[in-house]
Amino acid sequence: MSTETEVVPPRAKVTEIDTVVIRFVGDSGDGMQLTGTQFADTTALVGNDLATLPDFPAEIRAPAGTLAGVSGYQISFSSRDIKTPGDQPDVLVAMNPAALKTNIGDLEEGGILIVDTDAFTEGNLAKAGCKTNPLKDRSLTGFRVFDIPLTSLTLQAVAEAGLTGRQATRCKNFFALGLVFWLYERPVDYTREWIEKKFKDHEQMAKANTLALLAGYNYADTTEVFTNHFRVRKAQLLPGTYRKITGNEATATGFITAALLSGRPLFYGSYPITPASDVLHELSRFKNYPVKTFQAEDEISAIGAAIGASYGGALGLTGTSGPGVALKSEAIGLAVMTELPLVIANIQRGGPSTGLPTKTEQADLFQAVLGRNGECPVAVVAPATPADCFAMAIEAFRIATRFMTPVFFLSDGYLGNGAEPWKIPPKSELPELDVRFRTEQEGFQPYLRDPKTLARPWAVPGTPGLEHRIGGLEKEDVTGNVSYDPQNHEKMVRLRAEKIARIASDIPRVEVFGKDSGRVLVVGWGSTYGAITSAVEELQEKGRPVSSIHLRYLNPFPANLGDVLRRFEKVLVPELNLGQLSMLIRARYLVDAIGLNKVQGKPFRVSEITRAIEELLRG
Amino acid sequence: MPSGVDVKGPKPTRADFATDQTVRWCPGCGDYSILAQVQKVMPNLGVARENIVFVSGIGCSSRFPYYMNTYGFHSIHGRAPTIATGIKVSRPELSVWVVTGDGDGLSIGGNHLIHAMRRNLDIKILLFNNRIYGLTKGQYSPTSEFGKKTKSSPFGTAEQPINPLGVALASECTFVARSVDIDTQHLSSIIERAARHRGTAFIEIYQNCNIFNDGAFEDFVAREVRTDRMIQIEHGKPLVFGKERRKGIRLRGFHPEVVTIGESGVSESDLLVHDETPQEPALAYLLSRMSYPEYPVPVGVFYRADRPRYEEIVEQQSIQATARFGAGSIERLLDSGETYKVT
């Protein structure tokens, strides 16, 4: 498709800036996720770097106009390389009083505020708990306020489409989007095409939404509400083909790629759960690929079927979030005992129990590393960014099949829903996945191990002469027969542990960002990569003696981790939990890791990390 | 033809399906007889040993796979249907069997059992019902009679037992049958019919636990009383039973009643004629609830239907999508979505 738009020569003044953070906020029925996604898609196509943070309530439609129903989508885009969706928005688009009230505190001093004045009715003000109308009580004087009757302008614009009043009102998000497109010199073409495709069976809706979009754009262009608009030049990205991708999309794409690379079909067993369901939705679309998806009756069935598929020779995969992992624990133990390859993707959310289903957290690390009965080691990997989910999904299956073991893939809601530009790797840069079944009868023993990896052979049903029985009872070394022998049990427990430990020699060493020794080392894992790296980069530019490492392998740890940790005076571990990685590091390396912990269902701000580092440097 | 058919090579014998493992059920356990019948039926099916998988959960019955010289998976409590589902969906050509018990299948694994049946995967489920927990030494099970005194119910249970066949019928299972461990001929014929059915086959097998619930079915399965207290139901035949074959079942409204042929003007033509393949499984449900002593206990195939198999539909969708969109490749996958070039 074309990304060229004929932008009318602007009469308004153009200001060049390098980074902008916009947050769209409204009722959960106002289409804010859609608006944000459309803005992000177009922003990727015009060549900016970007990072997004969707933030929505667990209720699908909380009572309209209430504080609980506010849904938001934040995007940061830039002409530079950026790693986070930004600490604070420069621009806030608020569709009602509740959205304004819950978000205004985050807006930068002097930031742009666009509000739909039509939504500031007495009723809506009361629902938001506003005693006075903030548009009139001078509480917004610190911001550049653009109060625009978005709803009535939308109604006028779409009148000719002949929708009902209710339907017409729902087009207002496209009006707002058109307005913001103008403000940041973005073309409307991509969204126009998207609308036509999306509503191809609903001509009226297609027409109305297009009218609203264009009306918003033209309103900004022709009225003199905005005296300024802003230019964010293309980012200096590495040459290549790109696409904007969310973490969950990258996860699904990575798992399918693993299937294609290994020549083994992917089997995905899953039960719907936020925020992992998108992986199921995504994988179930690829029916012309070697992919089968199974929406199970529950979490246990989802993993049971994945184990069965692995036993049959497929790449068995199950995906869920923390509460689902809790239900799967016993079956993970079965996969450890039967030594079958299996990947468990946990798109973490706030816990415990049902917790905060739509909010992000990293509090399932212990669950992944330790959360089972018995001595039950598994490998654990964690992607660092939305696009990195692709590489780590392949890596999870590489380890699972090479070592015949379950592997945890620890993503989270922030990574899963967040998006960034992804430089599509050429096929030649993808890893090899050399997966072989045992077929030779001579000398076959179900638990005879590879001397290097300690993996047992993968002997699948249908192979003549290799008929054998496996199960959850303790196995006799080599033969795999049931054994209650005390010495054998200890031997097998140690063998299973040793097998996982040996993965350390098969994974990359951890690389230090910055000098490889110094005052402070910041250690992160998972989705905190962007915030940590941005903070460390900022302080390094100021000459502060701080470096960072980011762990993508949590069990086993990279072989050189202990050495790296000891080369720094202080170790800071920022995590969205109460200190799980720091406890593992302390236990394993006897290093005084200091936690920086946050459990608010939100990612770190860069400033929170810089502040903590500065404090450590002072102390 | 059953899944996994392979007619090459010499026909295997019953002994080919036995393993070198010592069978560890208690002497006298009904499981021995069931194992013998399954091993006897296997060579008749024309399926090579390597194409057969036995999957089980936890409990005495679930040791079964260790004694079958096929592929076998002794899994975790109640989850055998889930493992079997994954095997069957990813490898539709295999012959997949589930061995479970009343606790494993109807208590801890009840959810999986009903969903496996409603999907109509081509798997065979043998549920050994001994109305007790044997492996954990004698607690009541979900099929134990109301008021039964056991280790965990010294004052009698307060629970109504579940009807396994009713569960199967309510789950839209396409082959629903019952047999008895000691009636070896009947049992082997039902197992063979189940194997040849295309779709989920569910067999409830009354099985005696001679240690913790000895004689649970003795009142009607004992050789000397069996013909009077049980009834073998057969497709298209009137429901007749008794040593003299003079007793039968007649339907009055929705109520089955025991009648004697030749008495009060009852002739054989008044009797209920069994239909395995009716439009609705109502009759099968009615029969499944007949219990001793009010009625003779029915065994046989209660209901069967022909419906598409889950794994076939899944396979079909892949074939259709591939025909429509072409086979996927890494390049196509990675370049899907809106891409743009940076130079």
JSON list of N, CA, C and O in Angstrom, two decimals, chain A residues 265-311:
[
{"chain": "A", "resi": 265, "resn": "PRO", "atom": "N", "xyz": [5.25, -29.82, 13.39]},
{"chain": "A", "resi": 265, "resn": "PRO", "atom": "CA", "xyz": [4.07, -28.96, 13.52]},
{"chain": "A", "resi": 265, "resn": "PRO", "atom": "C", "xyz": [3.94, -28.38, 14.93]},
{"chain": "A", "resi": 265, "resn": "PRO", "atom": "O", "xyz": [4.37, -28.99, 15.91]},
{"chain": "A", "resi": 266, "resn": "LEU", "atom": "N", "xyz": [3.35, -27.21, 15.00]},
{"chain": "A", "resi": 266, "resn": "LEU", "atom": "CA", "xyz": [3.09, -26.58, 16.30]},
{"chain": "A", "resi": 266, "resn": "LEU", "atom": "C", "xyz": [1.70, -26.97, 16.77]},
{"chain": "A", "resi": 266, "resn": "LEU", "atom": "O", "xyz": [0.74, -26.95, 16.00]},
{"chain": "A", "resi": 267, "resn": "PHE", "atom": "N", "xyz": [1.60, -27.34, 18.05]},
{"chain": "A", "resi": 267, "resn": "PHE", "atom": "CA", "xyz": [0.29, -27.61, 18.65]},
{"chain": "A", "resi": 267, "resn": "PHE", "atom": "C", "xyz": [0.12, -26.65, 19.82]},
{"chain": "A", "resi": 267, "resn": "PHE", "atom": "O", "xyz": [0.92, -26.65, 20.75]},
{"chain": "A", "resi": 268, "resn": "TYR", "atom": "N", "xyz": [-0.92, -25.82, 19.76]},
{"chain": "A", "resi": 268, "resn": "TYR", "atom": "CA", "xyz": [-1.13, -24.85, 20.83]},
{"chain": "A", "resi": 268, "resn": "TYR", "atom": "C", "xyz": [-2.40, -25.19, 21.60]},
{"chain": "A", "resi": 268, "resn": "TYR", "atom": "O", "xyz": [-3.50, -25.13, 21.06]},
{"chain": "A", "resi": 269, "resn": "GLY", "atom": "N", "xyz": [-2.25, -25.57, 22.84]},
{"chain": "A", "resi": 269, "resn": "GLY", "atom": "CA", "xyz": [-3.39, -25.82, 23.72]},
{"chain": "A", "resi": 269, "resn": "GLY", "atom": "C", "xyz": [-3.54, -24.63, 24.65]},
{"chain": "A", "resi": 269, "resn": "GLY", "atom": "O", "xyz": [-2.58, -24.24, 25.32]},
{"chain": "A", "resi": 270, "resn": "SER", "atom": "N", "xyz": [-4.74, -24.04, 24.69]},
{"chain": "A", "resi": 270, "resn": "SER", "atom": "CA", "xyz": [-4.90, -22.87, 25.53]},
{"chain": "A", "resi": 270, "resn": "SER", "atom": "C", "xyz": [-6.35, -22.70, 25.96]},
{"chain": "A", "resi": 270, "resn": "SER", "atom": "O", "xyz": [-7.27, -23.20, 25.33]},
{"chain": "A", "resi": 271, "resn": "TYR", "atom": "N", "xyz": [-6.52, -22.01, 27.06]},
{"chain": "A", "resi": 271, "resn": "TYR", "atom": "CA", "xyz": [-7.84, -21.65, 27.56]},
{"chain": "A", "resi": 271, "resn": "TYR", "atom": "C", "xyz": [-7.85, -20.12, 27.64]},
{"chain": "A", "resi": 271, "resn": "TYR", "atom": "O", "xyz": [-6.88, -19.53, 28.10]},
{"chain": "A", "resi": 272, "resn": "PRO", "atom": "N", "xyz": [-8.92, -19.47, 27.15]},
{"chain": "A", "resi": 272, "resn": "PRO", "atom": "CA", "xyz": [-8.87, -18.00, 27.09]},
{"chain": "A", "resi": 272, "resn": "PRO", "atom": "C", "xyz": [-8.58, -17.34, 28.45]},
{"chain": "A", "resi": 272, "resn": "PRO", "atom": "O", "xyz": [-9.19, -17.71, 29.45]},
{"chain": "A", "resi": 273, "resn": "ILE", "atom": "N", "xyz": [-7.63, -16.44, 28.45]},
{"chain": "A", "resi": 273, "resn": "ILE", "atom": "CA", "xyz": [-7.29, -15.69, 29.67]},
{"chain": "A", "resi": 273, "resn": "ILE", "atom": "C", "xyz": [-6.56, -14.41, 29.26]},
{"chain": "A", "resi": 273, "resn": "ILE", "atom": "O", "xyz": [-5.72, -14.42, 28.36]},
{"chain": "A", "resi": 274, "resn": "THR", "atom": "N", "xyz": [-6.91, -13.33, 29.92]},
{"chain": "A", "resi": 274, "resn": "THR", "atom": "CA", "xyz": [-6.24, -12.05, 29.70]},
{"chain": "A", "resi": 274, "resn": "THR", "atom": "C", "xyz": [-4.90, -12.06, 30.43]},
{"chain": "A", "resi": 274, "resn": "THR", "atom": "O", "xyz": [-4.85, -12.53, 31.57]},
{"chain": "A", "resi": 275, "resn": "PRO", "atom": "N", "xyz": [-3.84, -11.55, 29.88]},
{"chain": "A", "resi": 275, "resn": "PRO", "atom": "CA", "xyz": [-3.68, -10.95, 28.54]},
{"chain": "A", "resi": 275, "resn": "PRO", "atom": "C", "xyz": [-3.05, -11.91, 27.53]},
{"chain": "A", "resi": 275, "resn": "PRO", "atom": "O", "xyz": [-2.31, -11.46, 26.66]},
{"chain": "A", "resi": 276, "resn": "ALA", "atom": "N", "xyz": [-3.36, -13.22, 27.62]},
{"chain": "A", "resi": 276, "resn": "ALA", "atom": "CA", "xyz": [-2.71, -14.18, 26.72]},
{"chain": "A", "resi": 276, "resn": "ALA", "atom": "C", "xyz": [-3.60, -14.57, 25.54]},
{"chain": "A", "resi": 276, "resn": "ALA", "atom": "O", "xyz": [-3.13, -15.20, 24.60]},
{"chain": "A", "resi": 277, "resn": "SER", "atom": "N", "xyz": [-4.88, -14.21, 25.60]},
{"chain": "A", "resi": 277, "resn": "SER", "atom": "CA", "xyz": [-5.81, -14.70, 24.58]},
{"chain": "A", "resi": 277, "resn": "SER", "atom": "C", "xyz": [-5.41, -14.29, 23.16]},
{"chain": "A", "resi": 277, "resn": "SER", "atom": "O", "xyz": [-5.69, -15.02, 22.21]},
{"chain": "A", "resi": 278, "resn": "ASP", "atom": "N", "xyz": [-4.76, -13.14, 23.03]},
{"chain": "A", "resi": 278, "resn": "ASP", "atom": "CA", "xyz": [-4.37, -12.70, 21.69]},
{"chain": "A", "resi": 278, "resn": "ASP", "atom": "C", "xyz": [-3.42, -13.68, 21.02]},
{"chain": "A", "resi": 278, "resn": "ASP", "atom": "O", "xyz": [-3.39, -13.77, 19.79]},
{"chain": "A", "resi": 279, "resn": "VAL", "atom": "N", "xyz": [-2.64, -14.39, 21.80]},
{"chain": "A", "resi": 279, "resn": "VAL", "atom": "CA", "xyz": [-1.75, -15.40, 21.22]},
{"chain": "A", "resi": 279, "resn": "VAL", "atom": "C", "xyz": [-2.60, -16.51, 20.59]},
{"chain": "A", "resi": 279, "resn": "VAL", "atom": "O", "xyz": [-2.33, -16.98, 19.48]},
{"chain": "A", "resi": 280, "resn": "LEU", "atom": "N", "xyz": [-3.66, -16.90, 21.29]},
{"chain": "A", "resi": 280, "resn": "LEU", "atom": "CA", "xyz": [-4.58, -17.92, 20.76]},
{"chain": "A", "resi": 280, "resn": "LEU", "atom": "C", "xyz": [-5.27, -17.41, 19.50]},
{"chain": "A", "resi": 280, "resn": "LEU", "atom": "O", "xyz": [-5.37, -18.11, 18.49]},
{"chain": "A", "resi": 281, "resn": "HIS", "atom": "N", "xyz": [-5.76, -16.17, 19.56]},
{"chain": "A", "resi": 281, "resn": "HIS", "atom": "CA", "xyz": [-6.44, -15.59, 18.39]},
{"chain": "A", "resi": 281, "resn": "HIS", "atom": "C", "xyz": [-5.50, -15.58, 17.19]},
{"chain": "A", "resi": 281, "resn": "HIS", "atom": "O", "xyz": [-5.87, -15.95, 16.08]},
{"chain": "A", "resi": 282, "resn": "GLU", "atom": "N", "xyz": [-4.29, -15.14, 17.45]},
{"chain": "A", "resi": 282, "resn": "GLU", "atom": "CA", "xyz": [-3.32, -15.00, 16.38]},
{"chain": "A", "resi": 282, "resn": "GLU", "atom": "C", "xyz": [-2.98, -16.38, 15.78]},
{"chain": "A", "resi": 282, "resn": "GLU", "atom": "O", "xyz": [-3.05, -16.56, 14.57]},
{"chain": "A", "resi": 283, "resn": "LEU", "atom": "N", "xyz": [-2.64, -17.33, 16.65]},
{"chain": "A", "resi": 283, "resn": "LEU", "atom": "CA", "xyz": [-2.23, -18.65, 16.14]},
{"chain": "A", "resi": 283, "resn": "LEU", "atom": "C", "xyz": [-3.37, -19.36, 15.40]},
{"chain": "A", "resi": 283, "resn": "LEU", "atom": "O", "xyz": [-3.13, -20.09, 14.45]},
{"chain": "A", "resi": 284, "resn": "SER", "atom": "N", "xyz": [-4.60, -19.13, 15.83]},
{"chain": "A", "resi": 284, "resn": "SER", "atom": "CA", "xyz": [-5.71, -19.87, 15.21]},
{"chain": "A", "resi": 284, "resn": "SER", "atom": "C", "xyz": [-6.01, -19.35, 13.80]},
{"chain": "A", "resi": 284, "resn": "SER", "atom": "O", "xyz": [-6.78, -19.96, 13.07]},
{"chain": "A", "resi": 285, "resn": "ARG", "atom": "N", "xyz": [-5.39, -18.24, 13.39]},
{"chain": "A", "resi": 285, "resn": "ARG", "atom": "CA", "xyz": [-5.60, -17.74, 12.03]},
{"chain": "A", "resi": 285, "resn": "ARG", "atom": "C", "xyz": [-4.76, -18.49, 11.00]},
{"chain": "A", "resi": 285, "resn": "ARG", "atom": "O", "xyz": [-5.06, -18.49, 9.82]},
{"chain": "A", "resi": 286, "resn": "PHE", "atom": "N", "xyz": [-3.66, -19.10, 11.47]},
{"chain": "A", "resi": 286, "resn": "PHE", "atom": "CA", "xyz": [-2.67, -19.63, 10.52]},
{"chain": "A", "resi": 286, "resn": "PHE", "atom": "C", "xyz": [-2.92, -21.09, 10.16]},
{"chain": "A", "resi": 286, "resn": "PHE", "atom": "O", "xyz": [-2.07, -21.94, 10.35]},
{"chain": "A", "resi": 287, "resn": "LYS", "atom": "N", "xyz": [-4.09, -21.34, 9.61]},
{"chain": "A", "resi": 287, "resn": "LYS", "atom": "CA", "xyz": [-4.46, -22.74, 9.32]},
{"chain": "A", "resi": 287, "resn": "LYS", "atom": "C", "xyz": [-3.72, -23.29, 8.10]},
{"chain": "A", "resi": 287, "resn": "LYS", "atom": "O", "xyz": [-3.68, -24.50, 7.91]},
{"chain": "A", "resi": 288, "resn": "ASN", "atom": "N", "xyz": [-3.17, -22.43, 7.27]},
{"chain": "A", "resi": 288, "resn": "ASN", "atom": "CA", "xyz": [-2.41, -22.93, 6.12]},
{"chain": "A", "resi": 288, "resn": "ASN", "atom": "C", "xyz": [-0.93, -23.12, 6.47]},
{"chain": "A", "resi": 288, "resn": "ASN", "atom": "O", "xyz": [-0.10, -23.30, 5.60]},
{"chain": "A", "resi": 289, "resn": "TYR", "atom": "N", "xyz": [-0.65, -23.07, 7.76]},
{"chain": "A", "resi": 289, "resn": "TYR", "atom": "CA", "xyz": [0.70, -23.34, 8.27]},
{"chain": "A", "resi": 289, "resn": "TYR", "atom": "C", "xyz": [0.61, -24.63, 9.10]},
{"chain": "A", "resi": 289, "resn": "TYR", "atom": "O", "xyz": [-0.48, -25.05, 9.48]},
{"chain": "A", "resi": 290, "resn": "PRO", "atom": "N", "xyz": [1.77, -25.21, 9.43]},
{"chain": "A", "resi": 290, "resn": "PRO", "atom": "CA", "xyz": [1.71, -26.41, 10.28]},
{"chain": "A", "resi": 290, "resn": "PRO", "atom": "C", "xyz": [1.40, -26.04, 11.72]},
{"chain": "A", "resi": 290, "resn": "PRO", "atom": "O", "xyz": [2.24, -26.16, 12.62]},
{"chain": "A", "resi": 291, "resn": "VAL", "atom": "N", "xyz": [0.20, -25.56, 11.95]},
{"chain": "A", "resi": 291, "resn": "VAL", "atom": "CA", "xyz": [-0.21, -25.08, 13.27]},
{"chain": "A", "resi": 291, "resn": "VAL", "atom": "C", "xyz": [-1.60, -25.63, 13.58]},
{"chain": "A", "resi": 291, "resn": "VAL", "atom": "O", "xyz": [-2.51, -25.51, 12.76]},
{"chain": "A", "resi": 292, "resn": "LYS", "atom": "N", "xyz": [-1.74, -26.25, 14.75]},
{"chain": "A", "resi": 292, "resn": "LYS", "atom": "CA", "xyz": [-3.08, -26.63, 15.20]},
{"chain": "A", "resi": 292, "resn": "LYS", "atom": "C", "xyz": [-3.32, -25.97, 16.54]},
{"chain": "A", "resi": 292, "resn": "LYS", "atom": "O", "xyz": [-2.46, -26.01, 17.42]},
{"chain": "A", "resi": 293, "resn": "THR", "atom": "N", "xyz": [-4.49, -25.34, 16.67]},
{"chain": "A", "resi": 293, "resn": "THR", "atom": "CA", "xyz": [-4.81, -24.73, 17.96]},
{"chain": "A", "resi": 293, "resn": "THR", "atom": "C", "xyz": [-5.98, -25.49, 18.58]},
{"chain": "A", "resi": 293, "resn": "THR", "atom": "O", "xyz": [-6.86, -25.96, 17.87]},
{"chain": "A", "resi": 294, "resn": "PHE", "atom": "N", "xyz": [-5.95, -25.59, 19.88]},
{"chain": "A", "resi": 294, "resn": "PHE", "atom": "CA", "xyz": [-6.97, -26.33, 20.61]},
{"chain": "A", "resi": 294, "resn": "PHE", "atom": "C", "xyz": [-7.44, -25.47, 21.77]},
{"chain": "A", "resi": 294, "resn": "PHE", "atom": "O", "xyz": [-6.68, -25.21, 22.70]},
{"chain": "A", "resi": 295, "resn": "GLN", "atom": "N", "xyz": [-8.67, -24.97, 21.69]},
{"chain": "A", "resi": 295, "resn": "GLN", "atom": "CA", "xyz": [-9.22, -24.23, 22.83]},
{"chain": "A", "resi": 295, "resn": "GLN", "atom": "C", "xyz": [-9.79, -25.25, 23.79]},
{"chain": "A", "resi": 295, "resn": "GLN", "atom": "O", "xyz": [-10.85, -25.83, 23.54]},
{"chain": "A", "resi": 296, "resn": "ALA", "atom": "N", "xyz": [-9.08, -25.47, 24.86]},
{"chain": "A", "resi": 296, "resn": "ALA", "atom": "CA", "xyz": [-9.40, -26.56, 25.78]},
{"chain": "A", "resi": 296, "resn": "ALA", "atom": "C", "xyz": [-10.53, -26.18, 26.73]},
{"chain": "A", "resi": 296, "resn": "ALA", "atom": "O", "xyz": [-10.92, -25.03, 26.82]},
{"chain": "A", "resi": 297, "resn": "GLU", "atom": "N", "xyz": [-11.04, -27.18, 27.47]},
{"chain": "A", "resi": 297, "resn": "GLU", "atom": "CA", "xyz": [-12.11, -26.93, 28.44]},
{"chain": "A", "resi": 297, "resn": "GLU", "atom": "C", "xyz": [-11.58, -26.26, 29.70]},
{"chain": "A", "resi": 297, "resn": "GLU", "atom": "O", "xyz": [-12.35, -25.69, 30.46]},
{"chain": "A", "resi": 298, "resn": "ASP", "atom": "N", "xyz": [-10.29, -26.36, 29.93]},
{"chain": "A", "resi": 298, "resn": "ASP", "atom": "CA", "xyz": [-9.70, -25.66, 31.08]},
{"chain": "A", "resi": 298, "resn": "ASP", "atom": "C", "xyz": [-8.18, -25.62, 30.90]},
{"chain": "A", "resi": 298, "resn": "ASP", "atom": "O", "xyz": [-7.65, -26.16, 29.94]},
{"chain": "A", "resi": 299, "resn": "GLU", "atom": "N", "xyz": [-7.53, -24.98, 31.82]},
{"chain": "A", "resi": 299, "resn": "GLU", "atom": "CA", "xyz": [-6.08, -24.80, 31.74]},
{"chain": "A", "resi": 299, "resn": "GLU", "atom": "C", "xyz": [-5.33, -26.13, 31.78]},
{"chain": "A", "resi": 299, "resn": "GLU", "atom": "O", "xyz": [-4.29, -26.29, 31.13]},
{"chain": "A", "resi": 300, "resn": "ILE", "atom": "N", "xyz": [-5.86, -27.06, 32.57]},
{"chain": "A", "resi": 300, "resn": "ILE", "atom": "CA", "xyz": [-5.17, -28.34, 32.73]},
{"chain": "A", "resi": 300, "resn": "ILE", "atom": "C", "xyz": [-5.25, -29.12, 31.43]},
{"chain": "A", "resi": 300, "resn": "ILE", "atom": "O", "xyz": [-4.26, -29.69, 30.96]},
{"chain": "A", "resi": 301, "resn": "SER", "atom": "N", "xyz": [-6.41, -29.11, 30.83]},
{"chain": "A", "resi": 301, "resn": "SER", "atom": "CA", "xyz": [-6.58, -29.79, 29.55]},
{"chain": "A", "resi": 301, "resn": "SER", "atom": "C", "xyz": [-5.68, -29.17, 28.48]},
{"chain": "A", "resi": 301, "resn": "SER", "atom": "O", "xyz": [-5.12, -29.87, 27.64]},
{"chain": "A", "resi": 302, "resn": "ALA", "atom": "N", "xyz": [-5.54, -27.85, 28.54]},
{"chain": "A", "resi": 302, "resn": "ALA", "atom": "CA", "xyz": [-4.72, -27.16, 27.55]},
{"chain": "A", "resi": 302, "resn": "ALA", "atom": "C", "xyz": [-3.28, -27.67, 27.60]},
{"chain": "A", "resi": 302, "resn": "ALA", "atom": "O", "xyz": [-2.68, -27.96, 26.56]},
{"chain": "A", "resi": 303, "resn": "ILE", "atom": "N", "xyz": [-2.75, -27.81, 28.80]},
{"chain": "A", "resi": 303, "resn": "ILE", "atom": "CA", "xyz": [-1.36, -28.31, 28.88]},
{"chain": "A", "resi": 303, "resn": "ILE", "atom": "C", "xyz": [-1.30, -29.81, 28.67]},
{"chain": "A", "resi": 303, "resn": "ILE", "atom": "O", "xyz": [-0.37, -30.32, 28.05]},
{"chain": "A", "resi": 304, "resn": "GLY", "atom": "N", "xyz": [-2.31, -30.53, 29.15]},
{"chain": "A", "resi": 304, "resn": "GLY", "atom": "CA", "xyz": [-2.32, -31.98, 28.94]},
{"chain": "A", "resi": 304, "resn": "GLY", "atom": "C", "xyz": [-2.27, -32.30, 27.46]},
{"chain": "A", "resi": 304, "resn": "GLY", "atom": "O", "xyz": [-1.50, -33.16, 27.01]},
{"chain": "A", "resi": 305, "resn": "ALA", "atom": "N", "xyz": [-3.08, -31.60, 26.68]},
{"chain": "A", "resi": 305, "resn": "ALA", "atom": "CA", "xyz": [-3.11, -31.83, 25.24]},
{"chain": "A", "resi": 305, "resn": "ALA", "atom": "C", "xyz": [-1.77, -31.45, 24.61]},
{"chain": "A", "resi": 305, "resn": "ALA", "atom": "O", "xyz": [-1.29, -32.13, 23.70]},
{"chain": "A", "resi": 306, "resn": "ALA", "atom": "N", "xyz": [-1.16, -30.38, 25.10]},
{"chain": "A", "resi": 306, "resn": "ALA", "atom": "CA", "xyz": [0.13, -29.97, 24.55]},
{"chain": "A", "resi": 306, "resn": "ALA", "atom": "C", "xyz": [1.19, -31.04, 24.85]},
{"chain": "A", "resi": 306, "resn": "ALA", "atom": "O", "xyz": [2.03, -31.36, 24.00]},
{"chain": "A", "resi": 307, "resn": "ILE", "atom": "N", "xyz": [1.12, -31.63, 26.04]},
{"chain": "A", "resi": 307, "resn": "ILE", "atom": "CA", "xyz": [2.06, -32.72, 26.38]},
{"chain": "A", "resi": 307, "resn": "ILE", "atom": "C", "xyz": [1.80, -33.93, 25.48]},
{"chain": "A", "resi": 307, "resn": "ILE", "atom": "O", "xyz": [2.73, -34.54, 24.97]},
{"chain": "A", "resi": 308, "resn": "GLY", "atom": "N", "xyz": [0.52, -34.24, 25.27]},
{"chain": "A", "resi": 308, "resn": "GLY", "atom": "CA", "xyz": [0.18, -35.35, 24.39]},
{"chain": "A", "resi": 308, "resn": "GLY", "atom": "C", "xyz": [0.72, -35.12, 22.98]},
{"chain": "A", "resi": 308, "resn": "GLY", "atom": "O", "xyz": [1.25, -36.03, 22.34]},
{"chain": "A", "resi": 309, "resn": "ALA", "atom": "N", "xyz": [0.59, -33.88, 22.51]},
{"chain": "A", "resi": 309, "resn": "ALA", "atom": "CA", "xyz": [1.07, -33.54, 21.17]},
{"chain": "A", "resi": 309, "resn": "ALA", "atom": "C", "xyz": [2.59, -33.67, 21.10]},
{"chain": "A", "resi": 309, "resn": "ALA", "atom": "O", "xyz": [3.14, -34.18, 20.13]},
{"chain": "A", "resi": 310, "resn": "SER", "atom": "N", "xyz": [3.27, -33.22, 22.15]},
{"chain": "A", "resi": 310, "resn": "SER", "atom": "CA", "xyz": [4.73, -33.36, 22.21]},
{"chain": "A", "resi": 310, "resn": "SER", "atom": "C", "xyz": [5.13, -34.83, 22.18]},
{"chain": "A", "resi": 310, "resn": "SER", "atom": "O", "xyz": [6.07, -35.22, 21.49]},
{"chain": "A", "resi": 311, "resn": "TYR", "atom": "N", "xyz": [4.42, -35.61, 22.94]},
{"chain": "A", "resi": 311, "resn": "TYR", "atom": "CA", "xyz": [4.67, -37.06, 22.97]},
{"chain": "A", "resi": 311, "resn": "TYR", "atom": "C", "xyz": [4.52, -37.64, 21.57]},
{"chain": "A", "resi": 311, "resn": "TYR", "atom": "O", "xyz": [5.26, -38.52, 21.15]}
]
